[in-house]
Amino acid sequence: MDLLVFLTAAAHLVYTPFTKVEESFNLQAMHDILYLRNNFTQYDHHEYPGVVPRTFIGPLVISIVSAPFVLLFEALNINKFWAQYVVRLVLAGAISVAWNKLRQAVTRIYGIDVRLWFTAITITQFHFMFYMTRTLPNVFALPLVLYAIASWLLNQQKQFVISSGIAILVFRSELALFLGLLLGVSLLQKNLSVDRLLKIAIPAGVGILTATVLVDSFFWRRLLWPEGEVLWYNTVLNKSSNWGTSPFLWYFYSALPRAMGASLAFVPIGIYLEPRVRKLALAAIGFVLLYSILPHKELRFIIYVFPVLNIAAACGCQRIWMNSAKSAWHSFLALISGGHLLLNVFVTVFLLVISGTNYPGGAALSRLHRLEANNGNVSVHIANLAAQSGVSRFMEIRNEWAYSKDETMNYTQIEIAKYSHLLVEAKNKQNSDLWAVLQENFDTLEFVDCFNSIGIQYNSLLPVRIKTKPCIGILKKRVPKTKKTKSKRKKETEDPVVQVKIPMEETGSVESVNGVVIKEKEHNPLVLLQTDVDEDDGIVSTVEETSLEINADDGTNTEAEASNAPAKEINFQELRNLALGQATRTSRVATKLKIRKIIEQHYRAKGKLIENDSVEQEHQHKNTAMRQSVKSIIKQAKIKEMIEQIATMDLTRICDLEKTSTKDCLKQVIDKIDDNDSGKTKL
């Protein structure tokens, strides 16, 4: 069953492969040990030491176990992002082994039925499974805590004292509260004498403290006991409150209900019905109560008590299930105890989906790697939000690229000139001036969304909707436009001109249609068509790739960039930027190109013709060099009018974008515009 726990944790890792800033020290340390090796001066912690120093012992142990896989990846030329999965799975494996020892202790003391409930409750909860692959100091301490609890249950006092000492002195000093309570119970019950405790604890403590000081002083380049500094910072100086404070009972009314799910309701039942679990459960609750004194609170700080409370909940469920045959009431309670596991699963899936939206930085850098897969000349600056929400050294998979997390970046013209790409926080009220500067030199490739809020919806099978918002913008430096020579400029007219060659049956005729003048060419069956063109006019060509020759400087370059851009499905963000006037010239043209494609495809699907008329089609067979007819230009002008209408529309007032794709919504808009123009000349 320990394999089932490991596989569940692995599934959480696959769905949410990126990490947060709290995990960065241990993750970067493992990367540096595995890839930089003895190049100690380049280790990440020298440049980004964090608020307090952390121990290298955990990352060092995990890296040693992971090293054979990394060497294999290097031999097979597999990029190092996959090594991130390896180190985190090794961490999950260590926790699974320790959890299995605890499960064996539960089996020996409480029986097989309680063991089954304990396993089922554990794998259906979200937070314990999710945190098993998170490179947090609390998670590095978790295997030792699980091993210590199992040893305590089995009355293996020496193993309990040593594993508790490593967990406290190396990883998390606050565990002295929890494990100290269990030690006090052992002393009161005379399972352990004070003399024996001192004989075990003193030499073990000296050895453990010496090991962490030697190892960490080497890596940090100064005499150091990391967890001692953390203890001083968090308790004596009480500076942890600088990172936020919560009410005294926050762990009880917020953290525990979220972590335990529906199983929390069975904890008091288990404590009441099973006397053997009371001391362990009450010690866990006492630890949470004592730790609540510190104003800064996070759910991960009490992750050690979740398995203990799960044992109590398992005892409660087992007792209810065992008595299910006594009466209808007992059968109903048994059904509830079994059904609560299903509720846990629903909560877990919901929280997992939310968690998948909490790492926009990692998603943005991963997306940039795909967008610029064929570009070897990339220098990208990663802003703070992106660096704190998923980006790590394991993601720097392109050796020829330059990655920068310079925190002193002020985005001056001199600074941004060094970078070809930027990962910056999406535009908001606080950084609108910054975006105004950036949009002068950079084009926005994409936005990456992140979690915003949870909404209620009444017209769907799922009553809850997860709302996201743009968080990280992926920007690319705009390629400077090449200037035309003076001799060429002299030949150009002041206004942009579209030149279209048109076959004429009778030479010498002059025609005017909607302001479009067709000039006569005496001895040439092909005449020149001239008309004004907007600089951001999308395309005038049809799906058949009828071509235009645009002689305007900006118009030509902008359209060329748009037409050469990779084809993508149109999305709501593009249309919103277009309607609000926030799109750059290139993205404005590209969006209108996509709108035109959809219009033409929609009309073809409905059987409407937008290509040249039948008489001109005969000339197509005779002369392949023919460009466009007057009739085609008129039709295209109508398409252009439709594009301009769509470009100013708010689609959220027309379509339910939760149920309808942006493309289908545009088709509905096209039909509405068509219906309104039914009295006019149709395309």
XYZ file of C-alpha atoms in Angstrom:
683
model
C 0.000 0.000 0.000
C 2.993 2.314 0.408
C 3.323 2.089 -3.392
C -0.231 3.406 -3.739
C 0.672 6.412 -1.586
C 3.776 7.027 -3.698
C 1.835 6.781 -6.979
C -0.823 9.195 -5.703
C 1.866 11.709 -4.781
C 3.471 11.202 -8.206
C 0.133 11.977 -9.896
C -0.035 15.274 -7.994
C 3.509 16.047 -9.134
C 2.738 15.370 -12.794
C -0.275 17.698 -12.701
C 1.609 20.488 -10.884
C 5.275 20.120 -11.902
C 6.390 23.630 -10.957
C 7.414 25.000 -7.562
C 6.910 28.127 -5.469
C 9.500 30.448 -3.938
C 9.249 28.686 -0.552
C 10.648 25.548 -2.184
C 13.381 27.321 -4.100
C 16.367 26.907 -1.747
C 16.252 23.118 -1.538
C 15.367 22.742 -5.228
C 18.139 25.058 -6.417
C 20.591 23.366 -4.016
C 19.821 19.951 -5.500
C 20.240 21.354 -9.002
C 23.605 22.860 -8.138
C 24.887 19.693 -6.441
C 23.823 17.571 -9.415
C 24.869 19.865 -12.271
C 27.406 22.408 -10.973
C 29.018 19.847 -8.655
C 32.354 21.217 -7.414
C 31.831 24.635 -9.023
C 30.714 25.939 -5.642
C 31.115 29.636 -6.450
C 28.253 29.420 -8.968
C 25.734 27.940 -6.518
C 22.440 29.789 -6.419
C 22.428 30.491 -2.665
C 25.413 32.831 -2.999
C 23.372 35.153 -5.219
C 19.974 34.533 -3.609
C 20.621 33.498 0.033
C 17.052 33.993 1.216
C 15.913 35.525 4.499
C 17.519 32.826 6.661
C 20.063 30.115 5.774
C 18.875 26.532 5.321
C 20.718 23.259 5.659
C 22.306 21.468 2.725
C 22.048 18.048 4.374
C 18.593 17.231 2.957
C 19.411 18.294 -0.626
C 22.742 16.487 -0.396
C 21.135 13.160 0.589
C 18.432 13.413 -2.096
C 21.036 14.384 -4.720
C 23.215 11.380 -3.895
C 20.265 9.040 -4.438
C 19.234 10.893 -7.623
C 22.738 11.109 -9.139
C 22.597 7.847 -11.170
C 19.425 9.011 -12.913
C 20.943 12.393 -13.701
C 24.078 10.791 -15.146
C 21.848 8.604 -17.306
C 19.902 11.663 -18.500
C 23.140 13.390 -19.448
C 24.310 10.337 -21.369
C 20.992 10.198 -23.263
C 20.963 13.986 -23.780
C 17.682 14.383 -21.834
C 17.131 17.952 -20.631
C 17.465 18.628 -16.934
C 13.849 19.584 -16.317
C 13.170 15.847 -16.078
C 15.743 15.665 -13.288
C 13.432 17.887 -11.265
C 10.864 15.084 -11.387
C 13.533 12.633 -10.234
C 14.664 14.549 -7.131
C 11.101 15.247 -6.076
C 10.051 11.643 -6.601
C 13.028 10.510 -4.518
C 11.795 12.811 -1.752
C 8.299 11.346 -2.080
C 9.806 7.863 -1.985
C 11.589 8.614 1.310
C 8.319 9.828 2.822
C 6.487 6.756 1.495
C 8.995 4.439 3.174
C 8.641 6.261 6.497
C 4.846 6.335 6.135
C 4.876 2.585 5.498
C 6.728 2.049 8.791
C 4.012 4.082 10.510
C 1.360 2.000 8.757
C 3.000 -1.170 10.036
C 2.922 0.233 13.571
C -0.771 1.069 13.130
C -1.424 -2.498 11.972
C 0.363 -3.996 14.959
C -1.430 -1.820 17.526
C -4.890 -1.122 16.063
C -5.396 -3.962 13.566
C -5.725 -4.518 9.826
C -9.096 -2.782 9.500
C -7.759 0.452 10.955
C -4.755 0.168 8.634
C -7.055 0.000 5.584
C -9.037 3.029 6.726
C -5.798 4.871 7.488
C -4.530 4.234 3.957
C -7.832 5.163 2.278
C -8.143 8.401 4.244
C -4.538 9.403 3.518
C -4.634 8.955 -0.254
C -7.985 10.746 -0.643
C -6.793 13.916 1.084
C -5.133 16.655 -0.884
C -2.496 18.441 1.150
C -0.460 15.534 2.494
C -0.230 13.944 -0.956
C 0.496 17.287 -2.593
C 3.265 18.256 -0.182
C 5.071 14.922 -0.449
C 6.869 16.168 -3.584
C 7.387 19.755 -2.406
C 10.991 20.621 -1.540
C 10.125 22.496 1.656
C 12.162 22.231 4.876
C 9.029 20.865 6.584
C 8.757 18.109 3.980
C 12.441 17.194 4.348
C 11.775 16.753 8.068
C 8.596 14.722 7.475
C 10.213 11.262 6.922
C 12.093 11.622 10.212
C 8.928 12.687 12.038
C 6.949 9.738 10.639
C 9.762 7.377 11.612
C 9.883 8.916 15.119
C 6.102 8.527 15.607
C 6.243 4.904 14.441
C 9.129 4.222 16.819
C 7.234 5.870 19.660
C 4.152 3.731 18.988
C 6.306 0.588 18.962
C 8.132 1.728 22.120
C 11.462 1.850 20.287
C 12.786 4.710 22.388
C 16.337 4.898 21.038
C 15.178 5.211 17.426
C 12.582 7.743 18.560
C 15.124 9.954 20.306
C 17.713 9.867 17.485
C 15.258 10.503 14.644
C 13.626 13.278 16.693
C 17.042 14.845 17.285
C 17.876 14.908 13.564
C 14.485 16.400 12.690
C 14.798 19.127 15.360
C 18.480 20.082 15.106
C 18.834 19.860 11.317
C 15.482 20.672 9.738
C 12.736 22.189 11.923
C 13.410 23.327 15.469
C 9.700 23.807 16.262
C 9.321 20.029 16.216
C 10.717 20.127 19.756
C 7.152 21.054 20.770
C 5.460 18.061 19.132
C 8.114 15.398 19.692
C 8.829 16.862 23.118
C 5.207 16.205 24.115
C 5.566 12.565 23.022
C 8.854 12.336 24.923
C 7.127 13.705 28.018
C 4.455 10.996 27.736
C 7.174 8.328 27.524
C 8.875 9.713 30.630
C 5.606 9.915 32.564
C 4.694 6.363 31.614
C 8.247 5.273 32.531
C 8.787 3.816 29.071
C 12.010 5.802 29.079
C 14.115 6.837 32.045
C 15.920 10.142 32.307
C 19.310 8.392 32.588
C 18.751 6.407 29.410
C 17.462 9.513 27.653
C 20.651 11.412 28.490
C 22.840 8.505 27.412
C 21.134 8.487 24.019
C 20.442 12.184 23.507
C 23.789 13.762 24.467
C 26.115 11.819 22.130
C 23.501 11.775 19.389
C 22.883 15.506 19.752
C 26.605 16.323 19.629
C 27.080 14.172 16.543
C 24.048 15.602 14.741
C 24.965 19.196 15.583
C 28.565 18.668 14.496
C 27.458 17.179 11.171
C 25.132 20.039 10.288
C 27.649 22.705 11.325
C 30.469 21.128 9.298
C 28.411 20.497 6.162
C 26.563 23.802 6.139
C 29.573 25.907 7.104
C 31.338 24.469 4.062
C 28.533 25.350 1.651
C 27.716 28.736 3.212
C 31.401 29.698 3.673
C 30.999 30.765 7.289
C 30.614 29.100 10.655
C 26.938 28.279 10.751
C 24.192 26.255 12.408
C 21.298 26.999 10.020
C 18.404 25.837 12.155
C 19.797 27.778 15.120
C 19.610 30.984 13.091
C 16.099 30.109 11.926
C 14.999 29.506 15.533
C 16.463 32.846 16.597
C 14.825 34.668 13.682
C 11.354 33.158 14.099
C 10.991 33.000 17.875
C 13.371 35.371 19.658
C 13.238 38.129 17.026
C 9.704 37.113 15.939
C 10.446 38.405 12.443
C 8.416 35.682 10.781
C 5.425 37.976 11.338
C 6.892 40.213 8.634
C 5.504 37.668 6.159
C 1.940 37.982 7.420
C -0.042 37.121 10.528
C -3.202 35.111 11.215
C -5.607 34.840 14.165
C -4.732 32.498 17.030
C -7.250 29.799 16.043
C -6.476 29.932 12.291
C -5.011 26.430 12.253
C -8.223 25.034 13.756
C -10.830 26.782 11.642
C -8.918 27.056 8.352
C -5.830 24.866 7.977
C -7.044 21.618 9.545
C -10.463 21.567 7.790
C -8.793 22.084 4.411
C -6.068 19.527 5.053
C -8.232 16.841 6.636
C -11.345 17.294 4.530
C -14.416 15.375 5.675
C -12.198 13.041 7.724
C -11.823 15.737 10.363
C -15.345 14.948 11.611
C -14.225 11.418 12.559
C -11.206 12.521 14.630
C -13.159 13.239 17.844
C -15.141 10.015 17.330
C -11.906 8.035 17.132
C -10.445 9.773 20.194
C -13.636 8.982 22.117
C -14.056 5.358 20.991
C -10.393 4.270 20.920
C -8.481 4.993 24.188
C -5.157 3.824 22.734
C -5.063 6.669 20.243
C -5.819 9.445 22.714
C -2.302 10.253 23.928
C -0.933 10.461 20.387
C -3.842 12.522 19.063
C -3.898 14.889 22.013
C -0.138 15.456 21.673
C -0.721 16.460 18.036
C -3.548 18.821 19.000
C -1.407 20.237 21.808
C 1.397 20.953 19.332
C -0.989 22.871 17.045
C -2.296 24.823 20.039
C 1.190 25.767 21.238
C 2.392 26.620 17.739
C -0.593 28.921 17.287
C 1.155 31.378 19.601
C 3.405 32.405 16.706
C 1.458 34.981 14.654
C 2.826 33.853 11.272
C 0.951 30.721 10.253
C 1.040 28.451 7.231
C -0.612 25.097 6.655
C 2.718 23.384 5.928
C 3.963 24.212 9.440
C 1.640 21.588 10.941
C 1.847 18.936 8.224
C 3.343 16.483 10.755
C 0.022 16.128 12.620
C -2.027 15.072 9.592
C -0.999 11.370 9.716
C -1.628 11.304 13.484
C -5.125 12.749 13.156
C -5.753 10.356 10.256
C -5.012 7.457 12.602
C -7.664 8.795 15.002
C -10.139 9.258 12.123
C -9.396 5.714 10.889
C -10.140 4.331 14.364
C -13.465 6.186 14.396
C -14.474 4.946 10.929
C -13.479 1.370 11.777
C -15.619 1.354 14.929
C -18.646 2.738 13.052
C -18.204 0.273 10.200
C -17.777 -2.643 12.575
C -21.158 -1.881 14.206
C -23.029 -1.331 10.928
C -25.139 -4.498 11.326
C -26.584 -3.527 14.708
C -29.365 -1.268 13.415
C -30.511 0.893 10.554
C -29.005 3.891 12.302
C -25.630 2.171 12.533
C -25.880 1.208 8.852
C -26.565 4.835 7.966
C -23.521 5.986 9.952
C -21.414 3.325 8.232
C -22.606 4.604 4.868
C -21.564 8.116 5.869
C -18.129 6.934 6.995
C -17.586 5.248 3.640
C -19.114 8.090 1.643
C -16.875 10.720 3.218
C -13.955 9.244 1.257
C -15.749 10.124 -1.967
C -16.247 13.659 -0.696
C -12.525 13.835 0.047
C -11.799 12.835 -3.542
C -14.013 15.630 -4.922
C -12.319 18.182 -2.663
C -8.886 16.880 -3.683
C -9.643 17.167 -7.409
C -11.006 20.674 -6.915
C -7.959 21.840 -4.942
C -5.608 20.164 -7.407
C -7.179 22.045 -10.313
C -6.783 25.301 -8.405
C -3.163 24.472 -7.613
C -2.485 23.962 -11.305
C -3.206 27.683 -11.848
C -0.811 28.876 -9.127
C 2.442 28.572 -11.077
C 2.258 31.133 -13.932
C 6.018 31.743 -13.916
C 6.869 28.126 -14.644
C 4.117 27.921 -17.251
C 5.364 31.126 -18.907
C 8.988 29.986 -19.208
C 7.872 26.577 -20.439
C 5.689 28.306 -23.037
C 8.575 30.544 -24.116
C 10.703 27.451 -24.720
C 8.058 26.159 -27.115
C 7.473 29.491 -28.850
C 11.193 30.017 -29.473
C 12.151 26.376 -29.973
C 14.102 27.211 -33.155
C 15.701 30.378 -31.832
C 19.130 29.955 -30.271
C 19.745 33.656 -29.665
C 17.510 34.394 -26.666
C 18.244 36.476 -23.604
C 15.283 36.500 -21.221
C 14.737 38.469 -18.032
C 12.517 36.768 -15.471
C 10.678 39.232 -13.226
C 10.021 38.588 -9.524
C 6.500 37.241 -9.928
C 7.632 34.713 -12.516
C 10.702 33.754 -10.466
C 8.526 33.182 -7.382
C 5.835 31.166 -9.132
C 7.516 28.274 -10.870
C 10.853 29.213 -12.429
C 13.899 27.295 -11.202
C 17.350 26.410 -12.499
C 15.976 23.045 -13.581
C 13.998 24.983 -16.201
C 17.091 26.580 -17.759
C 17.235 23.842 -20.366
C 18.750 25.806 -23.263
C 22.511 26.132 -22.830
C 22.768 28.757 -25.562
C 20.118 30.985 -23.934
C 20.837 33.599 -21.278
C 18.488 33.536 -18.257
C 18.445 36.439 -15.808
C 16.549 36.954 -12.533
C 18.163 40.308 -11.774
C 16.068 41.724 -8.921
C 17.500 45.243 -9.385
C 15.959 45.560 -12.852
C 14.226 48.944 -13.289
C 13.310 48.438 -16.965
C 15.171 51.468 -18.221
C 15.950 51.653 -21.927
C 19.572 50.711 -21.254
C 18.569 47.712 -19.136
C 15.918 46.263 -21.430
C 18.199 46.667 -24.439
C 20.158 43.637 -23.179
C 17.189 41.271 -23.460
C 15.348 39.772 -26.393
C 12.466 38.528 -24.223
C 10.837 39.495 -20.947
C 8.597 37.619 -18.519
C 6.814 40.423 -16.683
C 3.749 40.837 -14.548
C 0.609 41.425 -16.608
C -0.641 44.966 -17.017
C -2.533 46.380 -14.029
C -3.161 49.709 -12.315
C 0.204 49.641 -10.581
C 2.391 49.018 -13.625
C 0.563 50.753 -16.477
C 3.453 53.205 -16.945
C 5.910 50.331 -17.156
C 3.841 48.616 -19.817
C 3.621 51.840 -21.811
C 7.415 51.877 -21.932
C 7.749 48.182 -22.728
C 5.213 48.254 -25.563
C 7.348 50.786 -27.390
C 10.059 48.162 -27.858
C 8.408 44.777 -27.272
C 5.499 42.825 -28.710
C 3.316 40.706 -26.450
C 3.446 37.086 -27.559
C 1.043 35.681 -24.994
C -0.358 36.058 -21.496
C -0.275 33.243 -18.955
C -3.243 33.124 -16.604
C -3.253 32.318 -12.898
C -5.827 31.802 -10.168
C -8.042 34.794 -9.409
C -11.142 33.690 -7.498
C -13.864 31.084 -7.153
C -17.300 31.890 -8.544
C -20.728 30.330 -8.278
C -22.574 29.384 -11.462
C -26.188 28.248 -11.563
C -26.545 27.247 -15.208
C -23.991 24.444 -15.201
C -23.636 20.936 -13.857
C -20.662 22.113 -11.798
C -21.857 24.838 -9.398
C -18.354 26.216 -8.771
C -16.197 27.927 -11.361
C -12.488 28.709 -11.037
C -11.783 32.188 -12.374
C -8.354 33.102 -13.697
C -6.732 36.343 -14.819
C -3.665 37.237 -16.910
C -0.613 37.184 -14.623
C 2.555 36.916 -16.692
C 3.179 38.541 -20.043
C 5.625 36.967 -22.500
C 7.242 39.831 -24.422
C 9.547 39.717 -27.409
C 11.713 42.570 -28.624
C 10.341 44.130 -31.772
C 12.566 43.751 -34.821
C 13.575 47.221 -36.105
C 12.009 48.065 -39.449
C 14.433 48.509 -42.322
C 14.427 52.013 -43.793
C 13.906 52.510 -47.497
C 16.433 54.349 -49.617
C 15.884 57.954 -50.562
C 15.548 57.122 -54.235
C 12.737 54.705 -53.485
C 10.952 57.203 -51.241
C 10.918 59.768 -54.005
C 8.922 57.375 -56.155
C 6.312 56.824 -53.454
C 3.174 58.906 -53.133
C 2.235 60.461 -49.786
C -0.583 57.988 -49.082
C -0.256 54.203 -49.058
C -1.336 52.705 -52.351
C -2.686 49.294 -53.144
C -1.743 48.195 -56.645
C -3.932 45.535 -58.189
C -3.711 44.372 -61.780
C -7.083 43.794 -63.413
C -7.864 42.397 -66.865
C -10.018 44.704 -69.010
C -12.111 43.588 -71.910
C -12.062 47.067 -73.424
C -9.093 49.341 -73.066
C -9.530 53.060 -72.654
C -12.443 52.890 -70.243
C -12.573 54.647 -66.885
C -14.657 53.407 -64.003
C -15.259 54.555 -60.406
C -16.666 52.247 -57.742
C -17.039 53.427 -54.105
C -14.244 55.918 -54.521
C -11.959 53.415 -56.230
C -10.649 54.798 -59.513
C -9.481 52.492 -62.245
C -7.041 54.319 -64.454
C -6.682 53.667 -68.149
C -3.604 52.026 -69.642
C -3.725 52.485 -73.383
C -1.858 49.525 -74.805
C -2.025 47.088 -71.916
C -4.906 44.788 -71.042
C -3.808 45.071 -67.405
C -4.660 48.309 -65.576
C -3.620 49.757 -62.245
C -6.062 49.994 -59.351
C -5.317 52.557 -56.614
C -7.038 52.970 -53.247
C -6.152 54.244 -49.769
C -5.196 51.621 -47.201
C -5.099 51.916 -43.405
C -1.709 51.127 -41.900
C -3.243 48.382 -39.736
C -5.675 47.076 -42.310
C -5.606 43.342 -41.743
C -5.502 41.537 -45.070
C -7.277 42.259 -48.243
C -6.406 38.911 -49.732
C -8.812 35.979 -49.700
C -8.276 32.378 -48.591
C -7.126 31.686 -52.146
C -4.111 33.921 -51.277
C -4.882 36.713 -53.716
C -1.960 39.100 -53.292
C -1.668 42.855 -52.791
C 1.301 45.127 -53.260
C 1.255 47.688 -50.450
C 3.675 50.507 -51.069
C 3.419 52.093 -47.625
C 6.347 51.720 -45.243
C 4.483 50.793 -42.048
C 1.726 48.920 -43.754
C 4.077 46.593 -45.605
C 6.257 45.703 -42.657
C 3.395 45.282 -40.219
C 1.464 43.064 -42.539
C 4.534 41.025 -43.388
C 5.197 40.402 -39.714
C 1.600 39.367 -39.151
C 1.450 37.074 -42.127
C 4.740 35.434 -41.206
C 3.658 34.842 -37.594
C 2.704 31.276 -36.694
C -0.995 30.590 -37.165
C -2.881 30.187 -33.890
C -6.506 29.938 -32.897
C -7.962 33.322 -32.037
C -8.558 33.852 -28.337
C -10.610 36.199 -26.213
C -7.560 38.032 -24.858
C -6.583 39.141 -28.368
C -10.076 40.480 -29.078
C -10.244 42.239 -25.723
C -6.902 43.976 -26.314
C -8.076 44.958 -29.798
C -11.381 46.395 -28.535
C -9.682 48.337 -25.709
C -6.999 49.677 -28.026
C -4.256 47.962 -26.029
C -2.884 45.861 -28.870
C 0.380 46.701 -30.576
C 0.416 47.390 -34.297
C 1.654 43.908 -35.167
C -0.742 42.093 -32.857
C -3.622 44.312 -34.098
C -2.908 43.310 -37.670
C -2.485 39.654 -36.724
C -5.815 39.616 -34.865
C -7.629 41.163 -37.818
C -6.042 38.571 -40.053
C -7.538 35.846 -37.879
C -10.962 37.525 -37.882
C -10.876 37.708 -41.678
C -9.976 34.032 -41.952
C -12.933 33.118 -39.770
C -15.302 35.309 -41.820
C -14.201 33.759 -45.095
C -14.285 30.215 -43.754
C -17.737 30.816 -42.299
C -19.118 32.141 -45.587
C -17.649 29.242 -47.504
C -19.227 26.825 -45.055
C -22.569 28.543 -45.706
C -22.086 28.317 -49.449
C -21.494 32.029 -50.065
C -18.862 33.017 -52.612
C -16.274 35.634 -51.845
C -13.900 34.897 -54.647
C -14.009 36.483 -58.145
C -17.153 36.233 -60.284
C -17.612 33.629 -63.012
C -16.623 35.894 -65.911
C -13.367 36.724 -64.186
C -12.799 33.083 -63.335
C -12.651 32.374 -67.103
C -9.851 34.890 -67.306
C -8.135 33.105 -64.390
C -7.771 30.010 -66.530
C -6.401 32.115 -69.346
C -4.130 34.364 -67.300
C -2.704 33.081 -63.986
C -1.059 36.413 -63.297
C -4.445 38.114 -62.713
C -4.797 39.677 -59.214
C -8.304 40.926 -58.279
C -11.430 42.199 -59.922
C -13.426 45.330 -59.077
C -16.210 43.119 -57.774
C -13.767 41.258 -55.546
C -12.512 44.561 -54.127
C -16.081 45.614 -53.295
C -16.712 42.308 -51.563
C -13.495 42.619 -49.628
C -14.390 46.146 -48.565
C -17.547 44.747 -46.985
C -15.469 42.147 -45.174
C -13.216 44.926 -43.961
C -16.235 46.836 -42.604
C -17.319 43.707 -40.773
C -13.817 43.287 -39.304
C -13.879 46.873 -38.022
C -17.266 46.294 -36.346
C -16.070 43.111 -34.662
C -12.877 44.829 -33.522
C -14.883 47.190 -31.268
C -17.297 44.625 -29.808
C -17.416 43.240 -26.274
C -18.043 39.533 -26.915
C -18.996 38.879 -23.291
C -22.261 40.780 -23.934
C -23.076 38.608 -26.920
C -21.937 35.076 -26.058
C -21.454 32.936 -22.981
C -17.729 32.316 -23.385
C -17.844 29.622 -20.715
C -19.907 27.438 -23.053
C -18.968 28.814 -26.486
C -15.502 29.061 -27.981
C -14.275 32.436 -29.192
C -14.346 31.196 -32.802
C -17.971 30.002 -32.569
C -18.942 33.263 -30.900
C -17.442 35.189 -33.816
C -19.499 33.108 -36.233
C -22.660 34.089 -34.327
C -21.606 37.746 -34.547
C -21.016 37.407 -38.298
C -24.539 36.020 -38.765
C -26.040 38.877 -36.732
C -24.201 41.506 -38.773
C -25.308 39.700 -41.932
C -28.944 39.747 -40.790
C -28.750 43.476 -40.030
C -27.368 44.087 -43.530
C -29.945 41.841 -45.222
C -31.469 44.807 -46.999
C -28.111 45.808 -48.395
C -25.971 44.214 -51.073
C -24.768 40.808 -49.792
C -21.317 39.384 -50.182
